[in-house]
């Protein structure tokens, strides 16, 4: 008889908490609870630097993914959801917070607050009024605490935003690579090294943190060691390109000296897109396909189960009777297929890549026009009477939305020249050696290959005992031969090729011959 299943959710809203003991404390409490109560902790969800006061963690990050999986049935009824305390899940007002908890317990989850060991389920919240009332009061108390803190900080931030709008570096604590005037200091080299390790060596946040600690490089606060959460925050922080983000007006102002180029920052965001903590891997083994290959029926995650003949991927939800896609597929065959499809994807990306310089110039022109339009509407707000204010305010809002859309488009187009060439050179050059290490079970090699697949944007699915990428599917002919088939023909074959005779080498003693 298997143990009941549990998942954990944690959150911290500031990077200072991430650099401290917040993550370890929340994870340790969840593990200890599972040990005491005989639960199997199968999944971990964690949001870094997302506020629970405005429900940001509900609309983005790991909590939104958890909610989607609950709604789709991928997380089965009876699952225990472990949280340190209610404020980790939400700090919204009691009405919004109880709505969130109701959606979770109605789906059959049992919520456990680890600080006091209380359990909340659909059954005990509907039959025990005092339990429900105590929960509502606790949720409202967490909201009120955050509200008071927010009000105290508001006046301070208004002054800082005014400084930023005047092109001055706000009088506030600077990122560790800037001096008090907003200029680079000697620690800017650390920032550049972090981005180099990520964009050139394709290392994940955990691997980068390990390397910096091994070299003895002081962390951001100079006291504790580097952590994956701190690296992840740094890689996403627009301050490295000189930007101060005015959240109230959704305005990005260039007021700091940039530590890296915009193109390198954009490439880093590409790599980070969709990257999640690997799921389904335990011990020292790590799948290079976690978050890459998913279920073709429900879109859920694949669990790679160790068998006598190797590892086989199955839909997690199907194993809990939440999906009809019950047939599995070989991990090694999936890995080789994904590598070939990644080669094909890079060739097509390179061929279809637009003239970025012209596109960037056009977007920069539109951005200037949008800024000028906003200034005109702001001027009109001061000049027009109250009867026309609402109309002008709506047009000003629309102009700001237009500017935001242009800024996002500009961010996407500002990619470093030669990115596709570098990907192709790696796949055909060092890639096979990396695949050798992945097939041998090296977790760091798997992490690096996983990052590359995410950057390329390849997402095959396992469906009815095969793996597919669009209309291309793999068919295992024997232990040493895999055919790649389109609906009407065979487009290529992966062979066991120990002598390296085939034109494209994939690593692990395999070669590919066919169309790309």
Short mmCIF file of C-alpha atoms in Angstrom, two decimals, residues 190 192-198 200-219 225-228 231 444 447-448:
data_model
loop_
_atom_site.label_atom_id
_atom_site.label_comp_id
_atom_site.label_asym_id
_atom_site.label_seq_id
_atom_site.Cartn_x
_atom_site.Cartn_y
_atom_site.Cartn_z
CA UNK A 190 30.41 39.32 -10.73
CA UNK A 192 28.97 39.84 -15.95
CA UNK A 193 30.32 36.45 -14.87
CA UNK A 194 26.86 35.23 -13.83
CA UNK A 195 25.39 36.17 -17.20
CA UNK A 196 28.37 34.63 -19.03
CA UNK A 197 27.93 31.33 -17.19
CA UNK A 198 24.24 31.32 -18.06
CA UNK A 200 27.57 30.97 -22.89
CA UNK A 201 27.98 27.87 -20.74
CA UNK A 202 24.20 27.35 -20.39
CA UNK A 203 24.42 26.72 -16.67
CA UNK A 204 21.33 26.85 -14.48
CA UNK A 205 20.96 28.98 -11.36
CA UNK A 206 21.90 26.13 -9.03
CA UNK A 207 25.05 25.31 -11.03
CA UNK A 208 26.07 28.98 -11.14
CA UNK A 209 25.61 29.33 -7.38
CA UNK A 210 27.76 26.24 -6.81
CA UNK A 211 30.53 27.57 -9.03
CA UNK A 212 30.60 31.03 -7.44
CA UNK A 213 30.70 29.48 -3.96
CA UNK A 214 33.48 27.10 -5.04
CA UNK A 215 35.52 30.08 -6.24
CA UNK A 216 34.95 31.91 -2.95
CA UNK A 217 33.16 34.84 -4.60
CA UNK A 218 31.12 36.74 -1.95
CA UNK A 219 27.33 36.74 -2.39
CA UNK A 225 26.68 31.92 0.30
CA UNK A 226 25.18 32.26 -3.16
CA UNK A 227 21.81 30.53 -3.59
CA UNK A 228 19.93 29.51 -6.72
CA UNK A 231 21.05 33.96 -9.01
CA UNK A 444 24.95 18.70 -14.35
CA UNK A 447 20.74 20.48 -16.44
CA UNK A 448 22.82 22.12 -19.17
#
